[in-house]
Coordinates of C-alpha atoms and ligand atoms in Angstrom, one line a residue:
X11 CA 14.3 -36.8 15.4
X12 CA 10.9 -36.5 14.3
X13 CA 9.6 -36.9 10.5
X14 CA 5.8 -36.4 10.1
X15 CA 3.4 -34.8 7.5
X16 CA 3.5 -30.6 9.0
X17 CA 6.1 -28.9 10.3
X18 CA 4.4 -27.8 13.2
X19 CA 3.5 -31.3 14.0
X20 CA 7.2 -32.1 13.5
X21 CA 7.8 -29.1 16.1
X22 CA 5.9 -30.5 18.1
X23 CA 7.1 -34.0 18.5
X24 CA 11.0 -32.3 18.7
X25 CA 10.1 -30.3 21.9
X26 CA 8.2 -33.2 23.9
X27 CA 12.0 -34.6 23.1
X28 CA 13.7 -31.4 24.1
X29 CA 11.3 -31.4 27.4
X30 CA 12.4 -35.8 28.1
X31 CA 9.6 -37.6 26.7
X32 CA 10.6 -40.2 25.0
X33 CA 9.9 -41.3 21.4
X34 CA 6.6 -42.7 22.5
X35 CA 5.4 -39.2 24.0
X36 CA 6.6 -37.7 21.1
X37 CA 4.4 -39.7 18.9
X38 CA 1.5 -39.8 21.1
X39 CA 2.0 -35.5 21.2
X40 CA 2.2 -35.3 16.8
X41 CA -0.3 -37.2 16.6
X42 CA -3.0 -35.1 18.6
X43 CA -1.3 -32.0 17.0
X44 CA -1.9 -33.7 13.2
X45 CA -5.4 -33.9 14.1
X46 CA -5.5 -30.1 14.4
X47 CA -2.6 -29.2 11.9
X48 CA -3.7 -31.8 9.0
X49 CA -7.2 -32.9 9.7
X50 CA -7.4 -34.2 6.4
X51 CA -6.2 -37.3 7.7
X52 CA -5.0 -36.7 11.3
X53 CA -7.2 -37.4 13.4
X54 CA -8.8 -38.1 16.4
X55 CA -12.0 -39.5 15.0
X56 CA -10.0 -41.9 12.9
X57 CA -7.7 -45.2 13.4
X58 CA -4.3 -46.4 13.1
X59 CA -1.6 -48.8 13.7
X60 CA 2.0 -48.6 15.8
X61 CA 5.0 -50.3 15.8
X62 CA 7.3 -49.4 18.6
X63 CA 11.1 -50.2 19.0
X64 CA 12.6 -50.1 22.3
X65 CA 16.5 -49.2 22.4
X66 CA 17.2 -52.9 24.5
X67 CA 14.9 -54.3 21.1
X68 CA 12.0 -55.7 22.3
X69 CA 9.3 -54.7 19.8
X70 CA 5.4 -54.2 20.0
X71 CA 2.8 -53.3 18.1
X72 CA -0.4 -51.7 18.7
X73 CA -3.7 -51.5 16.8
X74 CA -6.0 -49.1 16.7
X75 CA -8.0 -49.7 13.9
X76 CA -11.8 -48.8 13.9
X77 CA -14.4 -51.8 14.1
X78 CA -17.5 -52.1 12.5
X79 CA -20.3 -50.6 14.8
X80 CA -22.5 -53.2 16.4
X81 CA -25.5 -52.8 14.3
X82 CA -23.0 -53.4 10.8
X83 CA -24.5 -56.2 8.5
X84 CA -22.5 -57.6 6.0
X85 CA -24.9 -56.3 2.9
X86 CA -25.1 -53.0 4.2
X87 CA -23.2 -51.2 1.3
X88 CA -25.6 -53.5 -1.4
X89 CA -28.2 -51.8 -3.0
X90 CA -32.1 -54.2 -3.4
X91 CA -30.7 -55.2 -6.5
X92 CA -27.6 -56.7 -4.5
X93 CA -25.6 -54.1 -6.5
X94 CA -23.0 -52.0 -4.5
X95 CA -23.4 -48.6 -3.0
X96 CA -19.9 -47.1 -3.6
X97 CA -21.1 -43.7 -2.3
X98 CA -22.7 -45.1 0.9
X99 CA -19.6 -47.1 2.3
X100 CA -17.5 -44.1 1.3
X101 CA -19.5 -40.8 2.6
X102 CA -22.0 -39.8 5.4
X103 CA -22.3 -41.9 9.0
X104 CA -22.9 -45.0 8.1
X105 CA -19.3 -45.0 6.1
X106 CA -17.9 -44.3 9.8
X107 CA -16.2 -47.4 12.0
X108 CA -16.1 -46.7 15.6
X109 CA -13.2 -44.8 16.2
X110 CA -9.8 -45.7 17.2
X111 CA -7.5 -43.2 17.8
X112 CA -8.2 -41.9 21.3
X113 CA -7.5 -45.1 22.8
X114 CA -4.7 -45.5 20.8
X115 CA -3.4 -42.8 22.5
X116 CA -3.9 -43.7 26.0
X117 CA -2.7 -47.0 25.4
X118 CA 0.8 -45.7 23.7
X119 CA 1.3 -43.3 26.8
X120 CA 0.1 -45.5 29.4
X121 CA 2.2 -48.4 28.7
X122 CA 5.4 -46.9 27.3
X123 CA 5.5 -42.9 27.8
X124 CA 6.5 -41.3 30.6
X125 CA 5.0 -37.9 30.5
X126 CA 1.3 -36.9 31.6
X127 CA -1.0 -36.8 28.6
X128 CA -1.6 -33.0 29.7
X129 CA 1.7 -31.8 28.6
X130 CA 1.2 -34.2 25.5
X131 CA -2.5 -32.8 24.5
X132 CA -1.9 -29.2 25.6
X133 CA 0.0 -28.1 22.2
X134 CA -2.6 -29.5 19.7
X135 CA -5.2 -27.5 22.2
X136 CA -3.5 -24.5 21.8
X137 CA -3.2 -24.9 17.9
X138 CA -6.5 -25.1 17.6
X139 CA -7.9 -22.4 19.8
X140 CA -4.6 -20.4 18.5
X141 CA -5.3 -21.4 14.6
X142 CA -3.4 -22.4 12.0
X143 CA -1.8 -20.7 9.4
X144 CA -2.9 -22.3 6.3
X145 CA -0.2 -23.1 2.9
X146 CA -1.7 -23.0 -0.5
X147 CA -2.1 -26.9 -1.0
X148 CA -3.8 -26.7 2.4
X149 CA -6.5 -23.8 1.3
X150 CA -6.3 -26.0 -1.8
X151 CA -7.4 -29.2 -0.1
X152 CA -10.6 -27.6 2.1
X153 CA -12.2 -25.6 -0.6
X154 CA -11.8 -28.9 -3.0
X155 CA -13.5 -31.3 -0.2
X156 CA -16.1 -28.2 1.0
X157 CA -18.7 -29.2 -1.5
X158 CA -18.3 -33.0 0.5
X159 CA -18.1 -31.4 3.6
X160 CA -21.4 -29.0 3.3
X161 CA -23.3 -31.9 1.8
X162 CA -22.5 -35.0 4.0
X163 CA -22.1 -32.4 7.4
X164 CA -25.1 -32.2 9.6
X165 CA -23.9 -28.6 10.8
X166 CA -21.6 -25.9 10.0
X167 CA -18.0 -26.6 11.5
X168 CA -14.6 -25.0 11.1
X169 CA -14.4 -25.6 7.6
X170 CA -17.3 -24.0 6.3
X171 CA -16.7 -20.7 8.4
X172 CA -15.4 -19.2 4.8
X173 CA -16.7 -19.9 1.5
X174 CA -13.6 -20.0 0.1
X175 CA -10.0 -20.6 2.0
X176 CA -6.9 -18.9 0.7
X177 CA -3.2 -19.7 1.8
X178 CA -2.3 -17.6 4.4
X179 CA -5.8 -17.9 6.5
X180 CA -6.2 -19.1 10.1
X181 CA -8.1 -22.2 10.4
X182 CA -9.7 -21.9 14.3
X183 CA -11.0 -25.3 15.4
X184 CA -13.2 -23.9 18.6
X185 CA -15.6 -27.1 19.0
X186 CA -12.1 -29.5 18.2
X187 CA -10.0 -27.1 21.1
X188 CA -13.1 -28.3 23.5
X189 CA -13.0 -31.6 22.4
X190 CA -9.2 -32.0 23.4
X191 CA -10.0 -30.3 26.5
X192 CA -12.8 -32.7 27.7
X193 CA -10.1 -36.0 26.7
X194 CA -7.1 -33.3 28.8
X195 CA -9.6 -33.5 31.3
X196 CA -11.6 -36.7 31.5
X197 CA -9.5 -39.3 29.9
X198 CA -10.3 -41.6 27.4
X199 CA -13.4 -40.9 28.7
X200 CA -13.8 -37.5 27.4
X201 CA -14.4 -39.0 23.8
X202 CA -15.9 -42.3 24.4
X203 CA -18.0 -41.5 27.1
X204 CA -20.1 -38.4 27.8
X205 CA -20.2 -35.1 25.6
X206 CA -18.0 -36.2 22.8
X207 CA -19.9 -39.8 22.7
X208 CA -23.3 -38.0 22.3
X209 CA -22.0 -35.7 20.2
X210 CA -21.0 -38.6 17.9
X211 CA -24.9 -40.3 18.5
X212 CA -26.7 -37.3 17.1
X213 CA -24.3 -36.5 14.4
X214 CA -25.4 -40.6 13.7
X215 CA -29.2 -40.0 14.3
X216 CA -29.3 -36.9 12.2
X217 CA -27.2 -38.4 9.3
X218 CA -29.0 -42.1 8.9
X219 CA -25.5 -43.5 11.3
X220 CA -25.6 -46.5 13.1
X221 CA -22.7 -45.6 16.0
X222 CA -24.0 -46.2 19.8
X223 CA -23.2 -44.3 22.6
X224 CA -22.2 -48.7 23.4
X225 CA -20.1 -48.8 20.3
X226 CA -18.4 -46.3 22.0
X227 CA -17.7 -47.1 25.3
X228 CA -16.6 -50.6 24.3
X229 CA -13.9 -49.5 21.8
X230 CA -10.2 -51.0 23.0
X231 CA -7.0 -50.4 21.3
X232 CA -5.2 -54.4 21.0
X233 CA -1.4 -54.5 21.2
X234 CA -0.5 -57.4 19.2
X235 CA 2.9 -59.5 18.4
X236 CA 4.9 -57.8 15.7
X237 CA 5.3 -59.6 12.5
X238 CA 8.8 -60.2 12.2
X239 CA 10.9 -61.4 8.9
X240 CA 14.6 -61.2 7.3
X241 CA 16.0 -58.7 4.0
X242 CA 19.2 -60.0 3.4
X243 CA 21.0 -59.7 6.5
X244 CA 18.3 -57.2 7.6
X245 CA 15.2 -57.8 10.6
X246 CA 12.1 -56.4 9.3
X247 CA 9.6 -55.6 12.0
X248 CA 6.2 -55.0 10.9
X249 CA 1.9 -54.7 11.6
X250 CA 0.5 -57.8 11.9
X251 CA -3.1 -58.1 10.8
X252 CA -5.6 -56.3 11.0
X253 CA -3.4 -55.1 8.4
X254 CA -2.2 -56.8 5.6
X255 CA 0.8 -54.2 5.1
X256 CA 3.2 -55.7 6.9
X257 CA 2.8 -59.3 6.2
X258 CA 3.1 -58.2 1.9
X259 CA 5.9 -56.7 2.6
X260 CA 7.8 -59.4 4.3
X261 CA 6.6 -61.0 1.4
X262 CA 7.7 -59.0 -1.2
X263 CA 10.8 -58.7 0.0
X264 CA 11.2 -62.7 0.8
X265 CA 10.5 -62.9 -3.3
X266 CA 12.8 -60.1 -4.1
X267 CA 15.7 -62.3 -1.8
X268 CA 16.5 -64.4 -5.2
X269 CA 17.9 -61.3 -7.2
X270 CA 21.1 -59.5 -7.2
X271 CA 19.1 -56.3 -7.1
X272 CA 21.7 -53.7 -6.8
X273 CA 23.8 -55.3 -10.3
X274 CA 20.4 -55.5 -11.7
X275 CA 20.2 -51.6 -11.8
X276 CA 17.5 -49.2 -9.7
X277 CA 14.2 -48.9 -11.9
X278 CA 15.8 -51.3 -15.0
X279 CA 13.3 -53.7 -16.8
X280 CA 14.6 -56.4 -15.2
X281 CA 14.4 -55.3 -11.3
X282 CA 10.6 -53.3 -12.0
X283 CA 9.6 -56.9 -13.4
X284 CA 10.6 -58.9 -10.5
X285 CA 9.2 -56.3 -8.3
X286 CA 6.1 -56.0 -10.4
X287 CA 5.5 -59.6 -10.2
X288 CA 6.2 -59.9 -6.9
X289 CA 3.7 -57.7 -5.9
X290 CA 0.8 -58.9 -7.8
X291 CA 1.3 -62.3 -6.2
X292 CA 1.2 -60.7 -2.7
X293 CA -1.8 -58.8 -3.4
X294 CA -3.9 -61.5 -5.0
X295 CA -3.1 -63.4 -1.6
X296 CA -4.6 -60.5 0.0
X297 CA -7.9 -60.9 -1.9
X298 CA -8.3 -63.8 -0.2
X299 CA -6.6 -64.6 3.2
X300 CA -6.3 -61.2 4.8
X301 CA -9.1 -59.9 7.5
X302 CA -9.5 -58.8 10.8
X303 CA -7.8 -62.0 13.1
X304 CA -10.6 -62.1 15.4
X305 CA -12.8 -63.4 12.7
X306 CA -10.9 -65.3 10.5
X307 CA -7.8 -67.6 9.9
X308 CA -5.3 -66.3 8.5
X309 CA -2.6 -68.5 7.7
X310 CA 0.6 -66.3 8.4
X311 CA 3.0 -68.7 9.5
X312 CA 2.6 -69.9 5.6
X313 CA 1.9 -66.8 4.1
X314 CA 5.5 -65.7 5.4
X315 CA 7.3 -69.3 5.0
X316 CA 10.8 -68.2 2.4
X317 CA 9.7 -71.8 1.0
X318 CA 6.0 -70.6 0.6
X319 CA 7.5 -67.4 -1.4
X320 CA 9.5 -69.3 -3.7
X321 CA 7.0 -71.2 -5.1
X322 CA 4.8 -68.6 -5.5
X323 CA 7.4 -67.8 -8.1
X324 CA 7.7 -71.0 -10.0
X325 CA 5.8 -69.1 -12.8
X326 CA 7.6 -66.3 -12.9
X327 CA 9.0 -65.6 -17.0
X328 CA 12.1 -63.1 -16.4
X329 CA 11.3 -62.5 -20.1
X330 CA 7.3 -62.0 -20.0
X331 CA 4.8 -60.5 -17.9
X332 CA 2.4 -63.1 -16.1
X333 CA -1.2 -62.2 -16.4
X334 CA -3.1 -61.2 -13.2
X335 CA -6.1 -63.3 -14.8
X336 CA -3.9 -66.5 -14.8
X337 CA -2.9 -65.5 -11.3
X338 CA -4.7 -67.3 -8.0
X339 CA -3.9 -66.3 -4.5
X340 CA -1.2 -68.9 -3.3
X341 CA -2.1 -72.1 -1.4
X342 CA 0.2 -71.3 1.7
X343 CA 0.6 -74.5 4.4
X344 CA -2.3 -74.4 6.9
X345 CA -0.2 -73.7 9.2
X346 CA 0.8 -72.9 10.3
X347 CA -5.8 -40.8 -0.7
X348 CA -5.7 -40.3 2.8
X349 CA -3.9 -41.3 6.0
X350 CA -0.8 -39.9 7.3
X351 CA 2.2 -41.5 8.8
X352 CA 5.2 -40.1 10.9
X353 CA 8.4 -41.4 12.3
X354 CA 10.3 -40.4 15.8
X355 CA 13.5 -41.7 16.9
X356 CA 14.9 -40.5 20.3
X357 CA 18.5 -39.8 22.2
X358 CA 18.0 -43.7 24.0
X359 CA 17.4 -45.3 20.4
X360 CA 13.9 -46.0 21.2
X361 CA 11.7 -45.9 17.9
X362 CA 8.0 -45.3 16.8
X363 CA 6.6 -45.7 13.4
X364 CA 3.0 -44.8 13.2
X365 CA 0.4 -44.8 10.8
X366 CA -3.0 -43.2 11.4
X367 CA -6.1 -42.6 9.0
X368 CA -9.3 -41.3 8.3
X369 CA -9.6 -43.2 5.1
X370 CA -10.4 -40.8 2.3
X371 CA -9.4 -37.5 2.5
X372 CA -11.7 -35.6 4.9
X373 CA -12.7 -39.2 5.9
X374 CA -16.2 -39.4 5.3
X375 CA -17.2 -35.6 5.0
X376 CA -19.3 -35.8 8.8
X377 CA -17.6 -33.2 11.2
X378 CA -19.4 -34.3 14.4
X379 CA -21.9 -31.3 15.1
X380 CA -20.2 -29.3 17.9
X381 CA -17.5 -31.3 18.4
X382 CA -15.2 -30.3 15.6
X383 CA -13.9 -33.3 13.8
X384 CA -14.1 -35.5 11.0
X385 CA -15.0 -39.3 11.2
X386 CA -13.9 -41.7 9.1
X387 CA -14.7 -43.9 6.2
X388 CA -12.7 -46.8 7.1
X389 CA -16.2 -48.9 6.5
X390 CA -14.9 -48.8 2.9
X391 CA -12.0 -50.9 3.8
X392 CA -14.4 -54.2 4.3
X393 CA -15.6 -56.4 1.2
X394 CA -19.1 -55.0 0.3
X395 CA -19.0 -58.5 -1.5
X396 CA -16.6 -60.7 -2.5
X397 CA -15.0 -59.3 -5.9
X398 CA -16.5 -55.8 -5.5
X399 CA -13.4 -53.5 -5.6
X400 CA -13.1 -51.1 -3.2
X401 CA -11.9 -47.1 -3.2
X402 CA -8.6 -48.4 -3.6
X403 CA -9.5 -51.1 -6.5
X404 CA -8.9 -54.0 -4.1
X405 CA -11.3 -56.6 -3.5
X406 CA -11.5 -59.5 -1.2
X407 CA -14.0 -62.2 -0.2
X408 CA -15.3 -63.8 3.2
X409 CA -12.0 -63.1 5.6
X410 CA -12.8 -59.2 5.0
X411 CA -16.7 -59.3 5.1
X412 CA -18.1 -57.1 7.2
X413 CA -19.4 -58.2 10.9
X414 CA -20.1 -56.4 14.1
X415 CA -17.2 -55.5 16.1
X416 CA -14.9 -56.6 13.3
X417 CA -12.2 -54.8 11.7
X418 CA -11.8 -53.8 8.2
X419 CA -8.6 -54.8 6.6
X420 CA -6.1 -52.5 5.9
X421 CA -3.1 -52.0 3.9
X422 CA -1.1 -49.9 6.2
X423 CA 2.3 -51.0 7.6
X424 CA 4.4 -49.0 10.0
X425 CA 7.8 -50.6 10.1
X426 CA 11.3 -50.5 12.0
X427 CA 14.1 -52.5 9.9
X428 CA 17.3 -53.7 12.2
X429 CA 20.8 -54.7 11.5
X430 CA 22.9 -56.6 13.9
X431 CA 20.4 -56.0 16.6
X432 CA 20.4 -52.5 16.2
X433 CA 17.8 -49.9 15.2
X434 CA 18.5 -49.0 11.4
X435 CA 15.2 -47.5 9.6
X436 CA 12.3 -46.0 10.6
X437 CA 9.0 -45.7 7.8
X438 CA 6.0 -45.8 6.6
X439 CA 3.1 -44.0 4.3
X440 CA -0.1 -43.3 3.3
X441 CA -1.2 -44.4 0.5
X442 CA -4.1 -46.9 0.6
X443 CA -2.9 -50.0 -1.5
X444 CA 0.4 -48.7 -2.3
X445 CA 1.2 -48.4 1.1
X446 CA 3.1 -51.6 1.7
X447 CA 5.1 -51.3 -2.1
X448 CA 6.0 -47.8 -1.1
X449 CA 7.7 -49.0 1.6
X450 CA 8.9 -52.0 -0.4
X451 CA 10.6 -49.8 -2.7
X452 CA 12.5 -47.1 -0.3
X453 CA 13.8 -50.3 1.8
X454 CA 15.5 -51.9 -1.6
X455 CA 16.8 -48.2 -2.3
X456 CA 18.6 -48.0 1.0
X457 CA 19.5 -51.7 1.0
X458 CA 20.2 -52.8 -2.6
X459 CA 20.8 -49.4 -4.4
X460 CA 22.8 -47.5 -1.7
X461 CA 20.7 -44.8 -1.9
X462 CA 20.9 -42.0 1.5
X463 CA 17.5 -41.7 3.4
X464 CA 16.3 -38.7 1.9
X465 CA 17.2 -39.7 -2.1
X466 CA 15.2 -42.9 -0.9
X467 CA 12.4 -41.2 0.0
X468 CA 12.3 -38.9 -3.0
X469 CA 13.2 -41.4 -5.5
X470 CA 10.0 -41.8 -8.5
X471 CA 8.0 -44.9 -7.3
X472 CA 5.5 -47.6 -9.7
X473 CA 2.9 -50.1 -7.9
X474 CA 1.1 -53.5 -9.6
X475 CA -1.5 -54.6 -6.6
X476 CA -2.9 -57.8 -8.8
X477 CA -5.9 -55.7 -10.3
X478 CA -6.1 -53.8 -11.8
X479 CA -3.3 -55.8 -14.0
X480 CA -1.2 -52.4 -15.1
X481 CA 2.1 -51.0 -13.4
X482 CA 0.7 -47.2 -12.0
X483 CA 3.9 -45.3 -12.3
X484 CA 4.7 -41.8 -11.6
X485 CA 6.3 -39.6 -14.3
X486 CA 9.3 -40.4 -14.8
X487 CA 10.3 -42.8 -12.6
X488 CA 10.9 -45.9 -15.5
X489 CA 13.4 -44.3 -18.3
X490 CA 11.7 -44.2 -21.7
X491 CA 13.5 -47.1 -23.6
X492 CA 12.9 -49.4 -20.4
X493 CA 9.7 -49.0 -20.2
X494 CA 8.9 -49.9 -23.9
X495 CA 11.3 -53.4 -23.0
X496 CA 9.0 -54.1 -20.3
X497 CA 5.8 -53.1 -22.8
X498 CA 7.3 -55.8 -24.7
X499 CA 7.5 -57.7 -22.0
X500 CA 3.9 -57.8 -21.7
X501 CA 3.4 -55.1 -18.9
X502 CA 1.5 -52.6 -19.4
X503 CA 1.2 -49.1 -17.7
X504 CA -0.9 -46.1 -16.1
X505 CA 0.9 -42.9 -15.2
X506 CA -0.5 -41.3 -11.6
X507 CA 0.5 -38.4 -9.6
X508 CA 1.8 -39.5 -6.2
X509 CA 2.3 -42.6 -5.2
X510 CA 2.6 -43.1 -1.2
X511 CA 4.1 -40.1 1.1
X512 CA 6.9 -42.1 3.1
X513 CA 8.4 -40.8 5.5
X514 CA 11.5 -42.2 6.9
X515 CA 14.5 -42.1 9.6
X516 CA 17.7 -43.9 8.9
X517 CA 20.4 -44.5 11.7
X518 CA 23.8 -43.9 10.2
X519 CA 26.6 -45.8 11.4
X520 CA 28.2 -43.7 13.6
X521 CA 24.3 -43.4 15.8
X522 CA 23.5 -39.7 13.8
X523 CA 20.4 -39.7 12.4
X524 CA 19.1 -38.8 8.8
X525 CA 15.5 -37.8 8.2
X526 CA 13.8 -38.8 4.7
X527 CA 10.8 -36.5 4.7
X528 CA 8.9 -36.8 1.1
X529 CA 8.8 -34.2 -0.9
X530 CA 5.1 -35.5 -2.5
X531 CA 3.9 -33.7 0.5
X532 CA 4.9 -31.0 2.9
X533 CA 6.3 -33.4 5.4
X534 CA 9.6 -32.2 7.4
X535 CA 12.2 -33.9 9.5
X536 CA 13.4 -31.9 12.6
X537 CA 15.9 -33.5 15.5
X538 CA 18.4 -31.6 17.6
Ligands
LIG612 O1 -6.1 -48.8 6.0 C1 -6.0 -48.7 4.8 O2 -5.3 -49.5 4.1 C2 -6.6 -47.5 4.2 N1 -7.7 -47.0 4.9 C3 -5.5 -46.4 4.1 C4 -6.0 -45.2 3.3 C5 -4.9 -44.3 2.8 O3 -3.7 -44.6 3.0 C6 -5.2 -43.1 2.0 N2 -4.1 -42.3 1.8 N3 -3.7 -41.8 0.9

């Protein structure tokens, strides 16, 4: 089964199945198609993460986040009068990290997949030489990012070809079909190296960029250790920094262990307290201890110690809300809108829950003259200085500063939950800083509420990240009454459209599968 943001990607991951790849082919083949289908956030000039499940349960994780080109200072997004430049770390080339998902790819597929990355590539080639058939929100989406696209582009690209889309138009991606072909053809190489590197270099030089064609050919995807915690008589498996995602939500969760959640009643005061709380503690620890592991400490053995959790309660008021002002990131023992995410089980049980992003819709507005395809604006994801909030309202300090080579911290968290050694749940989103309590929130429906994959999924969803202090909730997910008792409580609240896109895949007991594809979106499941 594959869930993932387009049907066609979704297609396209169910026939590499059908045709015995395995899980990891599967993933490795929607995400090249995504890029084509959904470049608003698939990608290939992006990054991601991916946490892989194998049936016998050995678990891995690989990162393929961008870094911060070699020539990246950490005052670059401050103005002379040390004030910062929102619109400089967010469009145009110098809001671009080097990019990550191409050796992402390789990596996936060369360590774990078993078919040739021709027969994985070729569909997304074909899509975009073939064209895709556009829906309304999708028209919708171009013509609102154009004006970004026509000012921050260097050259005219795919998305300019009409002034104006309308659903039921053919997107053709020429310049992105040669692209694919050159990485069909050469590798890895075919994008960091050659063509597609100088492509890259003089979409830099003519947009004020700082990418070299040695940023480029020194890019590596890392796999790292997963992070690996308990829910109730669940195993959690999770990213491990460079995202914080995964290491919040163990937390979370760890602070969520002391409640009878399920008596306590889906979405009543009492369980959107807890949560609320517990969320604003584990974001104010982000502020402060999360950042690219190559350049700092973080502490995660304490950040994920039960005993380290608990006290970061010992404040908590079931009655009253605490104020995010009173709140400092913990002291944890020294030890020791827009990205897309998609989840494939197959027949063997072997799992893959993968996040991938561009950042900001359209990334940063570039499409790499003659080559066909966005870049990012992951740059945004660093501290531009310490308290400065970010496109997502977070802020952080010296552990996220921005460095050469470094990479930016990120919220996503692609995970794979287990139960008696065997593969249970699938997930993940999009969603920038509600990534992880998106997740956080579908996991306690399944678990605590009883709730099927897909009514998981769909389910109305709030989010408290520390700071802003206010509970974002979208309509009507808190009843009325409840939410005046947790006004009185001392919460208070912002309604918001959307909050995260997950989609999920639960294993039933009996081994069938049910896909939770969110209905924010126009995400499908598809299996066989
Ligand atoms: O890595 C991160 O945390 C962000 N760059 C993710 C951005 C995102 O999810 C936007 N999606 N709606």
């Amino acid at each position: 089964m594959v869930v993932s943001a387009h049907p066609v990607a979704t297609a396209v991951g169910v026939d590499v199945l059908r045709d015995g790849g395995n899980a990891i082919d599967a993933a490795v083949a929607v995400h090249w198609a995504l890029a084509v289908t959904s470049p608003w956030a698939g990608n290939v000039g992006g990054g991601g993460f991916a946490v892989v499940r194998l049936h016998g349960g050995q678990a891995m994780a690989l990162d393929f986040r961008e870094t911060a080109p070699g020539k990246a200072s950490s005052d670059m997004f401050l103005g002379a009068d040390g004030r910062p430049l929102h619109e400089v770390s967010t469009h145009g080339a110098l809001a671009s990290g080097v990019p990550g998902s191409v050796a992402g790819l390789f990596a996936l597929r060369d360590s774990l997949g078993r078919l040739p990355m021709e027969r994985l590539i070729q569909p997304a080639i074909d899509l975009a030489r073939n064209g895709c058939v556009l829906s309304p929100l999708e028209a919708h989406e171009i013509n609102v990012c154009m004006p970004m696209l026509q000012k921050y582009s260097t050259r005219p690209s795919a998305f300019t070809a009409r002034a104006k889309w309308e659903a039921g138009d053919t997107l053709f991606q020429p310049d992105l079909a040669r692209t694919l072909e050159r990485i069909r053809d050469r590798g890895r190489d075919g994008f960091y190296r050659g063509e597609t590197a100088q492509a890259i270099v003089h979409e830099m030089e003519r947009g004020g960029g700082i990418i070299t064609t040695e940023d480029l050919a020194g890019y590596e995807a890392v796999w790292r250790p997963v992070v690996r915690g308990q829910y109730r008589d669940i195993g959690v498996i999770s990213m491990p920094p460079p995202s914080s995602g995964g290491m919040m939500l163990l937390q979370m969760l760890q602070g969520m262990e002391a409640m009878d959640v399920g008596a306590a009643g889906w979405q009543s005061p009492a369980t959107v307290h807890r949560m609320v709380e517990v969320e604003r503690r584990a974001f104010a620890d982000r502020s402060s201890f999360y950042g690219d592991p190559a350049f700092t400490h973080i502490p995660v053995e304490g950040l994920l110690d039960s005993l380290y959790n608990l006290g970061r309660m010992v404040d908590f008021n079931p009655l009253h809300a605490t104020s995010s002002a009173t709140v400092r990131p913990g002291l944890p023992p020294t030890e020791h809108e827009q990205t897309t995410h998609f989840s494939i089980v197959d027949g063997e049980g072997n799992a893959v829950s993968c996040t991938t992003t561009l950042n900001g819709m359209y990334g940063n507005g570039v499409v790499v003259g003659g080559a066909g395809f966005v870049l990012n604006n992951e740059m945004d994801d660093f501290s531009s200085a310490p308290g400065v909030p970010n496109s997502y309202g977070l802020t952080g300090g010296e552990a996220n500063a921005i460095a050469p080579g470094k990479r930016m911290l990120s919220s996503m968290a692609p995970t794979i939950l287990e139960r008696d050694g065997k593969l249970l749940m699938v997930l993940g989103s999009p969603g920038g800083s509600a990534i992880p309590t998106s997740i956080f929130q579908v996991i306690l429906n399944v678990v605590d509420h009883g709730m099927d994959m897909q009514q998981a999924v769909s389910a109305p969803r709030f989010h408290h990240q520390w700071l802003p202090d206010t509970i974002q909730v979208e309509y009507d997910a808190i009843a009325a009454q409840d939410s005046l008792k947790l006004v009185n409580m001392g919460h208070r609240f912002k309604s918001r459209r959307a909050i995260g896109r997950v989609d999920a895949i639960l294993r039933l007991p009996d081994g069938r599968l049910e896909g939770g594809a969110d209905p924010r979106g126009e995400d499908s499941a598809g299996g066989y």
